[in-house]
Coordinates of C-alpha atoms and ligand atoms in Angstrom, one line a residue:
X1 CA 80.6 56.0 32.7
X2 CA 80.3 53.1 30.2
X3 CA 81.0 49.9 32.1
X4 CA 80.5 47.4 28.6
X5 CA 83.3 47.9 26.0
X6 CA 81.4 47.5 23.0
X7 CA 83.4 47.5 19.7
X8 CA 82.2 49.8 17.0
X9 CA 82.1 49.3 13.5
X10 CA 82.6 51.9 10.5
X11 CA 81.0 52.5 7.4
X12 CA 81.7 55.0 4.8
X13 CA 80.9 58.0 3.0
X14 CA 80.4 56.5 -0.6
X15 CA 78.5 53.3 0.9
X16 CA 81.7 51.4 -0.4
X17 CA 83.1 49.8 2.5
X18 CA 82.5 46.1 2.6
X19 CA 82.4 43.8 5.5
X20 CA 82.5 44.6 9.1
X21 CA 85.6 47.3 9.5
X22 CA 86.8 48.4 13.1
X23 CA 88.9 50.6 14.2
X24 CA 91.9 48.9 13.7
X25 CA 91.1 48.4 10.0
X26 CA 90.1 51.6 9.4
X27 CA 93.3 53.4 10.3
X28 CA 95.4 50.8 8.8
X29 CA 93.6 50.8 5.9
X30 CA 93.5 55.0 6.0
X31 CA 90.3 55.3 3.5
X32 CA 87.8 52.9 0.9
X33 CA 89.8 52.7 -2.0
X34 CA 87.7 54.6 -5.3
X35 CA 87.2 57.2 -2.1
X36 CA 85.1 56.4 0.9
X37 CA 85.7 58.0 4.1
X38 CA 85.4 55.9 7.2
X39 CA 82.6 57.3 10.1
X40 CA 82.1 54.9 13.1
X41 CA 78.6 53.1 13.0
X42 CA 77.7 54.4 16.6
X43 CA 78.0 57.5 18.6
X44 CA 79.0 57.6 22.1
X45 CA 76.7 59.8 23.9
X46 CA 78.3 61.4 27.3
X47 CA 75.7 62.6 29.8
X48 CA 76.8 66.0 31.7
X49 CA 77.4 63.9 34.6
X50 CA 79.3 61.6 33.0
X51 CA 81.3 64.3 31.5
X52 CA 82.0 65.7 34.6
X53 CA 83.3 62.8 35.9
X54 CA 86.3 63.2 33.4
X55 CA 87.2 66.7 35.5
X56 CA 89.5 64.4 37.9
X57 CA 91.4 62.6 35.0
X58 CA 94.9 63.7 33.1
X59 CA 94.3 64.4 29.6
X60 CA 96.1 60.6 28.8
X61 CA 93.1 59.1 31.0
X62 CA 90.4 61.0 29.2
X63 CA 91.8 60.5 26.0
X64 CA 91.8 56.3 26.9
X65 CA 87.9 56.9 28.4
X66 CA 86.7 58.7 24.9
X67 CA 88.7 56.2 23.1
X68 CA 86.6 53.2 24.4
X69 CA 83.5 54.9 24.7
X70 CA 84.0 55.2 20.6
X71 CA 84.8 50.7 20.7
X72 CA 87.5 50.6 19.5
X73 CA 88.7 47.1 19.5
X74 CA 92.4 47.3 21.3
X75 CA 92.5 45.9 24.5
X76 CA 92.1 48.6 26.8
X77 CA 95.4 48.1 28.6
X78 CA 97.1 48.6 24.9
X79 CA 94.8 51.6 24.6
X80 CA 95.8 53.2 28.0
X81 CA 99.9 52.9 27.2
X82 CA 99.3 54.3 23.7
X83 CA 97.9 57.2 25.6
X84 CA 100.4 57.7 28.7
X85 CA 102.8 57.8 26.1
X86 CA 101.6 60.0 23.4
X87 CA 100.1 62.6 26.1
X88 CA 101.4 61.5 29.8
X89 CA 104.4 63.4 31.5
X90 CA 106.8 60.0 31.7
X91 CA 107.7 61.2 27.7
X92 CA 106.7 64.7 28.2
X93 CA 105.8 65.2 24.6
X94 CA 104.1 68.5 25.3
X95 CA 105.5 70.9 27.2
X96 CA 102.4 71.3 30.0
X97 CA 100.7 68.9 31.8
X98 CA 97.6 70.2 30.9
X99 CA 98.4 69.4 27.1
X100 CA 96.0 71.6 25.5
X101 CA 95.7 74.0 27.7
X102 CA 92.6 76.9 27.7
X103 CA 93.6 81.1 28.1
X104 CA 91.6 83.5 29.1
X105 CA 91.6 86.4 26.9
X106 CA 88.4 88.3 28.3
X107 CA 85.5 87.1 30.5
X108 CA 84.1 85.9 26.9
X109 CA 86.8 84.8 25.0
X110 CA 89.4 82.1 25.4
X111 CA 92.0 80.0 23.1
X112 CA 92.8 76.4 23.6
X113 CA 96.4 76.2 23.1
X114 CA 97.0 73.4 20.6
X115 CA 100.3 74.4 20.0
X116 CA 102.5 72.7 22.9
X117 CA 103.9 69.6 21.2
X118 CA 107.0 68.5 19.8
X119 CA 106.5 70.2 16.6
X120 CA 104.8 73.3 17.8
X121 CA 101.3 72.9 15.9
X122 CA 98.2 71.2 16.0
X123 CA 98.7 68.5 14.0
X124 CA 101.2 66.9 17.2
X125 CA 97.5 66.2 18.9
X126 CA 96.9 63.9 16.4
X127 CA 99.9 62.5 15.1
X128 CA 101.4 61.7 18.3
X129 CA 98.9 59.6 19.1
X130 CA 97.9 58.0 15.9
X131 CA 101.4 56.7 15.2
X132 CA 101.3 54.5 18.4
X133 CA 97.5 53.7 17.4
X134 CA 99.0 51.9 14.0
X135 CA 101.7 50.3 15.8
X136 CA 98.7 49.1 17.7
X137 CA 96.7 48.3 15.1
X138 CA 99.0 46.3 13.1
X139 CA 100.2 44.2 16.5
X140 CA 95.9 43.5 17.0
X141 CA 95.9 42.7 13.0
X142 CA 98.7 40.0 12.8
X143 CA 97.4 38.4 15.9
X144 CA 94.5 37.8 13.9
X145 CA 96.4 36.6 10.7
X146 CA 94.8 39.8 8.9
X147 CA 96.3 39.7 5.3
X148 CA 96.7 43.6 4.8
X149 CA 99.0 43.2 7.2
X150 CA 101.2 40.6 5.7
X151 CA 104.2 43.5 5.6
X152 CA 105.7 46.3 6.9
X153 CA 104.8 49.7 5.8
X154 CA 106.4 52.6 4.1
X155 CA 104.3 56.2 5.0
X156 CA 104.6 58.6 2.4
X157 CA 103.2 62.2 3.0
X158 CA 103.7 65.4 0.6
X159 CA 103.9 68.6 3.0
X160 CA 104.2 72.4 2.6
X161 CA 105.9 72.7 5.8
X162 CA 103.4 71.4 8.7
X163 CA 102.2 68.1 8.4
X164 CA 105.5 66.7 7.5
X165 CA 107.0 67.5 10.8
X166 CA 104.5 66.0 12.8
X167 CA 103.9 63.3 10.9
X168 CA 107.9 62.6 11.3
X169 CA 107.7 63.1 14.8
X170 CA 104.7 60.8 15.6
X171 CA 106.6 58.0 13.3
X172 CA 110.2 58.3 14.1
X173 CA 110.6 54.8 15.8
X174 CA 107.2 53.5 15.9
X175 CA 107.2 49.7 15.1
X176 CA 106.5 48.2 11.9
X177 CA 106.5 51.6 10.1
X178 CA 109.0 53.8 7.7
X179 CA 108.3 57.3 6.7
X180 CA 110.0 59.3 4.2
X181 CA 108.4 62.7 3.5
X182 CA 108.5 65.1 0.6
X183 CA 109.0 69.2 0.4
X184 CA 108.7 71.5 -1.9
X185 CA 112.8 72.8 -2.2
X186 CA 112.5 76.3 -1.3
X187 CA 109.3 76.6 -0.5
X188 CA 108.9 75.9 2.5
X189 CA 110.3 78.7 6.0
X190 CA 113.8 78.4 6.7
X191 CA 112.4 77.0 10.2
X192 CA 110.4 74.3 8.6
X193 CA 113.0 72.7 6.7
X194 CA 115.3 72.9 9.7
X195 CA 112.7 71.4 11.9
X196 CA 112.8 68.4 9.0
X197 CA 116.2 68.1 8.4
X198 CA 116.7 67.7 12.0
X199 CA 114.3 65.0 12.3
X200 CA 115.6 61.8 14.4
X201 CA 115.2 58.2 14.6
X202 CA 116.3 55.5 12.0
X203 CA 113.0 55.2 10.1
X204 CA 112.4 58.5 8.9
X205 CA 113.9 61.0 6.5
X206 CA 112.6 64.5 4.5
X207 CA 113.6 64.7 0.7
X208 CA 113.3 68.1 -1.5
X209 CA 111.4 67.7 -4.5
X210 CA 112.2 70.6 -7.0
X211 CA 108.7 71.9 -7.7
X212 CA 105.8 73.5 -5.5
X213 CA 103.5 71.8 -3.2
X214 CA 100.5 70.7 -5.6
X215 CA 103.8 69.1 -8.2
X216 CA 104.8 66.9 -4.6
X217 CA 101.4 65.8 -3.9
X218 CA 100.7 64.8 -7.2
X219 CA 103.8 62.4 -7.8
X220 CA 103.4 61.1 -4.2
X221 CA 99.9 60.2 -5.4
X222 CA 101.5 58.5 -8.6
X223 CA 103.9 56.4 -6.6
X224 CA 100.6 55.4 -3.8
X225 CA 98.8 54.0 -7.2
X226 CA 101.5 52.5 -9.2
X227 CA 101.1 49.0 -8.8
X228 CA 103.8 47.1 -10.7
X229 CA 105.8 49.5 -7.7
X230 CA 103.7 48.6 -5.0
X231 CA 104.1 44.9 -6.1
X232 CA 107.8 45.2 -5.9
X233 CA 107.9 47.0 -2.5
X234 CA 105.9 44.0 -1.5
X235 CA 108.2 41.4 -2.7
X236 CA 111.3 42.8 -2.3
X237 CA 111.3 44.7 0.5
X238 CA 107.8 43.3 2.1
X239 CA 106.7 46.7 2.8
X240 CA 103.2 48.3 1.7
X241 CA 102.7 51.7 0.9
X242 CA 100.2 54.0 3.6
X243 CA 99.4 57.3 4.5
X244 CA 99.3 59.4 7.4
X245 CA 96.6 62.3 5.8
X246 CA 94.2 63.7 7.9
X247 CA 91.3 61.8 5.9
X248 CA 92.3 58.7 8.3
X249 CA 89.8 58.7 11.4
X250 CA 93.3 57.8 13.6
X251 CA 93.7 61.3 13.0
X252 CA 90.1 63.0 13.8
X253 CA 89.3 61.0 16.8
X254 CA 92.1 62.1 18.9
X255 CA 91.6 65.9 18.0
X256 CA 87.5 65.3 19.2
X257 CA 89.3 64.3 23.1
X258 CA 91.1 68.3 23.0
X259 CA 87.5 69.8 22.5
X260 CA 85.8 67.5 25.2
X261 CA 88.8 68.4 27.3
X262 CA 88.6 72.0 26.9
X263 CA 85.3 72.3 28.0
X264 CA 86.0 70.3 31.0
X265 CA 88.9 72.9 31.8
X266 CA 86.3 75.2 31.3
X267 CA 83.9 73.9 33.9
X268 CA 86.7 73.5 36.7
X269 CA 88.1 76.8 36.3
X270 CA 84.4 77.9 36.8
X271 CA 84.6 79.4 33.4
X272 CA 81.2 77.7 32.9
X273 CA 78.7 76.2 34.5
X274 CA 78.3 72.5 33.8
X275 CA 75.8 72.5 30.6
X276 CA 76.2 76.2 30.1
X277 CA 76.4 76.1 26.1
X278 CA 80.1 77.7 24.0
X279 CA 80.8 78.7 20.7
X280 CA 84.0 77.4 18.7
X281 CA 86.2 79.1 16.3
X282 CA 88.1 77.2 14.5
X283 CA 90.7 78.4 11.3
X284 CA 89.9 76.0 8.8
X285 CA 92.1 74.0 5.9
X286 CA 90.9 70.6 5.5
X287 CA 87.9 70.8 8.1
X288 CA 89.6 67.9 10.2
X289 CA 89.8 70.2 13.0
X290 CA 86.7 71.7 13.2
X291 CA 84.9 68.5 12.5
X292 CA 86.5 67.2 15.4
X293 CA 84.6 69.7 17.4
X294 CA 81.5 68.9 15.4
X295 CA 82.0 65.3 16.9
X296 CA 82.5 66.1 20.2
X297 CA 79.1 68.7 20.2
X298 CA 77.7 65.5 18.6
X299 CA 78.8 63.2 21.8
X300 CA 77.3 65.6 24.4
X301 CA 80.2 68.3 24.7
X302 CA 77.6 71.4 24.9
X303 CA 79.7 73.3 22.0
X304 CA 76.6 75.1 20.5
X305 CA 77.8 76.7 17.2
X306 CA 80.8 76.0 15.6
X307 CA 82.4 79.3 13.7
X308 CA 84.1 78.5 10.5
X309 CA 86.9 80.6 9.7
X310 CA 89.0 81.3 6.4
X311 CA 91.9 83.0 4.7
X312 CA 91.9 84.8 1.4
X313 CA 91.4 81.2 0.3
X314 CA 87.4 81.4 0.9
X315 CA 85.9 78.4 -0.3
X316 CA 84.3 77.3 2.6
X317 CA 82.7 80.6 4.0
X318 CA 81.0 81.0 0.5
X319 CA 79.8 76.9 0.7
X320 CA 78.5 77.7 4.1
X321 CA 76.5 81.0 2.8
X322 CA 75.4 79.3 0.0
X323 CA 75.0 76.2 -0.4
X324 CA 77.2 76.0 -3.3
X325 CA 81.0 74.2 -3.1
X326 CA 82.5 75.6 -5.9
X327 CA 86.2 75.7 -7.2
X328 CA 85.3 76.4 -11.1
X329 CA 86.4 80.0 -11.3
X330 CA 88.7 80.3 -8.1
X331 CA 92.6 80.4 -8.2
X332 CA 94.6 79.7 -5.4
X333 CA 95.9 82.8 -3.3
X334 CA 99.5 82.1 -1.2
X335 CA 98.7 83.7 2.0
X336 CA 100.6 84.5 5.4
X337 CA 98.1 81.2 7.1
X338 CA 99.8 78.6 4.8
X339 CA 98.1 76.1 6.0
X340 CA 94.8 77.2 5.3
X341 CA 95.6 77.7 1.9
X342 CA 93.3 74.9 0.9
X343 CA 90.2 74.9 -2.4
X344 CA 89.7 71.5 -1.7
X345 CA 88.6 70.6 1.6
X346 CA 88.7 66.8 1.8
X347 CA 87.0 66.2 5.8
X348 CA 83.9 68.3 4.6
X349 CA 82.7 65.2 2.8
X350 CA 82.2 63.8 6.2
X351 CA 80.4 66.8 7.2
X352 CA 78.2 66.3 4.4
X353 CA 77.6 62.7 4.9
X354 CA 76.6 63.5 8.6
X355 CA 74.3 66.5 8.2
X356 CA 72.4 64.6 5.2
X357 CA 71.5 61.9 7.1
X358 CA 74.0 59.4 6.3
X359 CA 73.1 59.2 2.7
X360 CA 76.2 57.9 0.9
X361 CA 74.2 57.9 -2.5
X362 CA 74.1 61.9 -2.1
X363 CA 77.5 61.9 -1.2
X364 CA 79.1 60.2 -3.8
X365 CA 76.8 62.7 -6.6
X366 CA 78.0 65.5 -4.7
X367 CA 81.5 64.2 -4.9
X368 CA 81.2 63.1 -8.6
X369 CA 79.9 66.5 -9.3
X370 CA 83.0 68.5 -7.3
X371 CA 85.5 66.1 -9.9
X372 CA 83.8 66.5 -13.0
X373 CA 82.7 70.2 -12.9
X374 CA 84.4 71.6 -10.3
X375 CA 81.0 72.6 -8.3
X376 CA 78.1 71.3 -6.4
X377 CA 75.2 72.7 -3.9
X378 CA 74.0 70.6 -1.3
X379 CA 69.8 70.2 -0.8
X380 CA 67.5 72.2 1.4
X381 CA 67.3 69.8 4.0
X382 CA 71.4 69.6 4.4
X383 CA 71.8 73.1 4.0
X384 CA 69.7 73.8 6.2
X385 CA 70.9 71.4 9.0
X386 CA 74.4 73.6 8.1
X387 CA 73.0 76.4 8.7
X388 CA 71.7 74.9 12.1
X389 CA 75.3 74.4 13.5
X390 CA 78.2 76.9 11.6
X391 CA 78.5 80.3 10.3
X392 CA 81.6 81.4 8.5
X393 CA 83.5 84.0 7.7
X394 CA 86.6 85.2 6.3
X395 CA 89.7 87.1 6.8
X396 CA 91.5 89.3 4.4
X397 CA 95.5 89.0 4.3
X398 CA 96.1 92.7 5.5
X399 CA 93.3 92.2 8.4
X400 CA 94.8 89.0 9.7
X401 CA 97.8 90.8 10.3
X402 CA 96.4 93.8 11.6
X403 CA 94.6 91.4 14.2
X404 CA 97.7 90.3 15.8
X405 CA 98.8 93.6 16.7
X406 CA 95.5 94.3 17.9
X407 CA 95.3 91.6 20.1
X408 CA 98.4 91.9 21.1
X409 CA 97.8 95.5 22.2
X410 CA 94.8 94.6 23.7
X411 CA 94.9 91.0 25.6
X412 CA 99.0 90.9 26.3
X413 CA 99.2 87.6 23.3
X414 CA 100.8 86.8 20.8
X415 CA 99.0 85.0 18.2
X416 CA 100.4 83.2 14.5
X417 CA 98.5 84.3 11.6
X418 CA 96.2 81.3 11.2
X419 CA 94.9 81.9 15.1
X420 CA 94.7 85.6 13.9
X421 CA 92.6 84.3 11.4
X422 CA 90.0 82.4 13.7
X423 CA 90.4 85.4 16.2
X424 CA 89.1 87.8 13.8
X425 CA 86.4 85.9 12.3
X426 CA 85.0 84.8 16.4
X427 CA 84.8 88.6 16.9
X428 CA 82.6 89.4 13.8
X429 CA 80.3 86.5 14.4
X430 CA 80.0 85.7 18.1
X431 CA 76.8 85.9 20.0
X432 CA 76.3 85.6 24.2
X433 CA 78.4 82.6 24.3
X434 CA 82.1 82.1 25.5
X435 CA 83.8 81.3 22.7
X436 CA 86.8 79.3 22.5
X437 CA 89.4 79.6 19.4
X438 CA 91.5 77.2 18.1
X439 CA 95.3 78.1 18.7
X440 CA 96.5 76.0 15.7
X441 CA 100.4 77.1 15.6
X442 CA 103.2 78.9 17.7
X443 CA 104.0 82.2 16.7
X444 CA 107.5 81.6 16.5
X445 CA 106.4 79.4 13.3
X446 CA 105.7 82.2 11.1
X447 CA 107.7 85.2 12.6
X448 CA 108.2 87.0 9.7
X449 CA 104.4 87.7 9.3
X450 CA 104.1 88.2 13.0
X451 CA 106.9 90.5 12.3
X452 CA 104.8 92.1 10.0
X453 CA 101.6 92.4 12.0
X454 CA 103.2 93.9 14.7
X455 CA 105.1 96.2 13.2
X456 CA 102.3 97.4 10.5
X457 CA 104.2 96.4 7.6
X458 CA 102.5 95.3 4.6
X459 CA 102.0 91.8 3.7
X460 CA 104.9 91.2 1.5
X461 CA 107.0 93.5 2.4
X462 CA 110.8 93.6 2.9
X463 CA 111.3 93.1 6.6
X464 CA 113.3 97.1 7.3
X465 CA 117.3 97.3 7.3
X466 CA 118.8 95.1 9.9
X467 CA 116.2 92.5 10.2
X468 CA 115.9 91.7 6.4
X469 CA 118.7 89.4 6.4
X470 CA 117.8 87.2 9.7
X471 CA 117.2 84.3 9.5
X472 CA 114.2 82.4 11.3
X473 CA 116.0 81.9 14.2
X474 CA 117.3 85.3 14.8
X475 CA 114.1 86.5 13.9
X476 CA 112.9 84.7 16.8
X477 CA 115.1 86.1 19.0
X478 CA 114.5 89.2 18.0
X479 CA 110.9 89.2 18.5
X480 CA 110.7 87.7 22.3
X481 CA 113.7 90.0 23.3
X482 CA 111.2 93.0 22.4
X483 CA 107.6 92.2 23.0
X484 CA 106.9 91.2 26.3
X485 CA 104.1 89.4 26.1
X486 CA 105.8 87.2 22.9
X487 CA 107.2 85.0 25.9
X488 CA 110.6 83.3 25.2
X489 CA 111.1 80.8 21.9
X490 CA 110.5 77.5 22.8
X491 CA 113.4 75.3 22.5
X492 CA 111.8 73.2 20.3
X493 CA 112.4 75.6 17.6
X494 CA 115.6 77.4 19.2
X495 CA 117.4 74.6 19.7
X496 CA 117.2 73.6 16.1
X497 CA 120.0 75.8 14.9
X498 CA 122.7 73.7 16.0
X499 CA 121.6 70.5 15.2
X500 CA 122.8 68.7 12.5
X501 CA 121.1 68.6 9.5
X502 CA 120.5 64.6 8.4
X503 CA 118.8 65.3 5.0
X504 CA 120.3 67.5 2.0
X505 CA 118.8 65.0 -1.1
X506 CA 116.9 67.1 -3.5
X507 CA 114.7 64.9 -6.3
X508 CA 112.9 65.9 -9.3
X509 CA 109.2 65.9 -8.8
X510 CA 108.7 63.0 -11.2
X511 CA 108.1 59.4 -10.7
X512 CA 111.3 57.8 -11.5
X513 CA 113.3 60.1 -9.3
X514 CA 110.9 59.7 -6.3
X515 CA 111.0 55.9 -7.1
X516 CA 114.8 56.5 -7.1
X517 CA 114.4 58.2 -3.5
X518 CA 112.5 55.1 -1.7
X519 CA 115.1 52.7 -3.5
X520 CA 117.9 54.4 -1.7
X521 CA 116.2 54.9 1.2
X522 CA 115.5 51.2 2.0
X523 CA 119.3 50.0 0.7
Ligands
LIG601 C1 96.6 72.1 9.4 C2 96.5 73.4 10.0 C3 95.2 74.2 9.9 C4 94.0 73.6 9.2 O1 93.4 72.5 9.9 P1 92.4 71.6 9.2 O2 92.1 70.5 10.1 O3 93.0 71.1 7.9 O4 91.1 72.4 8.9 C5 95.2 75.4 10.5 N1 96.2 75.9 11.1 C6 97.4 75.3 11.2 C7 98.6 76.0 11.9 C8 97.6 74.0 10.6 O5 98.8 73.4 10.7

């Protein structure tokens, strides 16, 4: 195990970042303004011994042990509590000890359950522990008379239905933070607005905005880079505007502990012998998430190809066939894995940075390239190092609900369509290796699509007779009082449906009115 703490130092994908940045600052500062992304100088590197030393530890301990093996410069007592408290059982933030637990589905196939936090998907991995990280952060900063720390800040986050529950979650009560995030009215499940309506704690509320996901994200944008706003924010209300997106490396770092976790499940359930390689299938929006697991391969985890799976929404699978990123000619496609639905894939700029060598002058013509005409193909050497470590594939609407039935049928599980997605695309494109999919959301999430998949009815379809006019919650029910193997609703969600709703404003989707909304919230 490392004995030295060491405290690591970041530069970034555009070769913009000036000065010495650590950890602290990075996730504070969330990216390089004009664009950067932040990658730590160093790599860890765990030995197989060392790795198995972590076997003994609770998932809080390991998460502390990768944290400093990475420098980052809190004091390792502050880094420790962060960590009890995000993952340990005294706040009991997931529902299992184990956290992220592994399943066996067959002797060669397994999902790690990242599904079993407060908010039922696997963003919670991340944004309960990144919250307390900031909180951190900003303590380490003013102890140090940092300037960009001066004030208070206000988190603003656009959401189509996940991220803005976890990110509310991870926030609600945190110290020097506010967050107030934004919805498309209507188009979002009945379940995800009433998971954030229902949101609690004093520094946090969800607003409508009347409009569709892409209209919220672009006025949130306006607001982050108005700086007569910003000025006032500052003066008045000494607050400073941040984000919580999962460009900021307070994000990726905690989701590279789950893999490095997994795999030590793996070895002391004798699922694998210590060094034997796996395979990991991940369903992929933003490539945070299967990134992560790029990291921990890259820190000794022996995760030997990573399987890169996609919706309807292919951009990625045809990048990682080609060569070519390319969004010219492609339209958006609504699909039942909502979350997926992604053309631009903002943490595959870090991929890019790492497989060309760390050349931030590539990047940044690559990235200029993606802006100005919508395309860009990556150079032999890069593409080939891709090559070296994914394949991809993708997953038709109609197949991703077939597959839940299927598996369901055949393995006793229930999965949500985005795991569906990962679990087909592992099955066309495994070799000899165990692999291990992503579980990325509870079914009970999504049911209507479950619905659909297990009862063969077409994507899109009217639900039949009496179950078109439940709601999500009765839904639910329904589903887990007739498939076994569904297991019962987790209160998390259940228990929604009498709580009282804090939130009913509804905005329009321009700047003055989303101005208007942070004015009121802060009087
Ligand atoms: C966010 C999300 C994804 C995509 O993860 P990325 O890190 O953006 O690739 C997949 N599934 C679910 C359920 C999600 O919430």
């Amino acid at each position: 195990m490392q004995q030295n703490r060491y405290i690591n130092t970041y530069i970034d994908t555009r070769g913009a970042a000036e000065g010495r940045v650590t950890f602290t600052e990075a996730i504070i500062k969330g990216m390089v303004p004009g664009g950067g992304l932040f990658v730590p100088k160093v790599l860890p590197r765990f030995t197989l011994e060392e790795l198995q030393e972590l076997l003994p530890l609770s998932y809080a301990q390991k998460a502390a042990h990768i944290f400093k093996a990475f420098g980052v410069d809190l004091p390792e007592q502050v880094i420790d509590a962060c960590m009890e408290d995000a993952y340990g059982p005294a706040t009991a933030n997931f529902d299992t000890p184990e956290v992220a637990p592994v399943k066996r589905l067959d002797s060669n196939t397994y999902v790690l359950e990242l599904f079993r936090g407060p908010t039922l998907a696997f963003k919670d991995l991340a944004l309960q522990c990144m919250p307390r990280m900031f909180s951190a952060s900003v303590d380490a900063l003013r102890a140090q008379d940092a300037p960009e720390t001066k004030e208070d800040f206000l988190i603003l986050v656009a959401t189509s239905g996940d991220t803005g529950k976890a990110a509310l979650e991870g926030f609600k009560d945190r110290d020097y933070t506010s967050i107030i995030v934004y919805y498309p009215f209507g188009g979002v499940s009945d379940l995800q607005q009433a998971q954030m309506l229902t949101s609690e704690g004093n520094n946090v509320a969800a607003y409508g905005l009347r409009g569709n996901f892409d209209d919220c994200q672009t006025v949130v944008k306006q607001v982050f880079s108005n700086e007569a706003f910003a000025q006032e924010l500052a003066t008045k209300h000494k607050l400073r505007f941040s984000s919580a997106n999962s460009i900021n490396w307070g994000r990726l770092l905690p989701q590279v502990v789950y893999y490095v976790n997994a795999y030590t499940q793996m070895i002391a359930s004798g699922v694998v012998l210590p060094g034997e390689p796996i395979d990991v299938c991940v369903p992929t929006g933003n490539f945070g998430n299967i990134l992560a697991a790029y990291y921990a391969a890259e820190i000794g985890t022996p995760i030997e190809r990573l399987l890169c799976a996609s919706n309807t929404n292919r951009v990625l699978t045809d990048f990682i066939n080609t060569g070519t990123y390319d969004i010219s000619e492609r339209d958006f496609v609504a699909t039942p894995s909502p979350s997926m639905d992604i053309l631009v894939s903002n943490n595959l700029e870090r991929q890019l940075f790492e497989l060309g060598g760390r050349n931030a002058q590539q990047i940044k013509e690559w990235m200029r390239l993606l802006k100005e005409e919508k395309r860009f193909t990556v150079d032999k050497q890069t593409f080939a190092a891709l090559r070296e470590r994914f394949s991809a594939d993708w997953v038709s609407v109609e197949e991703s609900l077939a597959t839940i039935r299927r598996v369901y049928d055949a393995h006793d599980y229930l999965l949500d369509p985005h795991t569906a997605v990962g679990y087909q695309v592992a099955e066309r494109l495994r070799g000899t290796n165990p692999v291990l999919i992503a579980a990325t959301a509870h079914w009970c999430k999504f049911s209507a699509d479950v619905y659909r998949g297990l009862a063969g009815i077409a994507p899109g379809d009217n639900l039949p007779g009496n179950l078109a006019d439940l709601n999500g919650f009765a839904l639910n029910r329904y589903i887990a009082d007739n498939y076994q193997h569904a297991g019962a609703v987790p209160k998390r969600m259940a228990g929604l449906e009498d709580k009282e709703q804090r939130f009913d404003e509804v905005y329009n989707a321009d700047f003055a009115s989303v101005k208007k909304s942070i004015e009121e919230f802060l009087q």
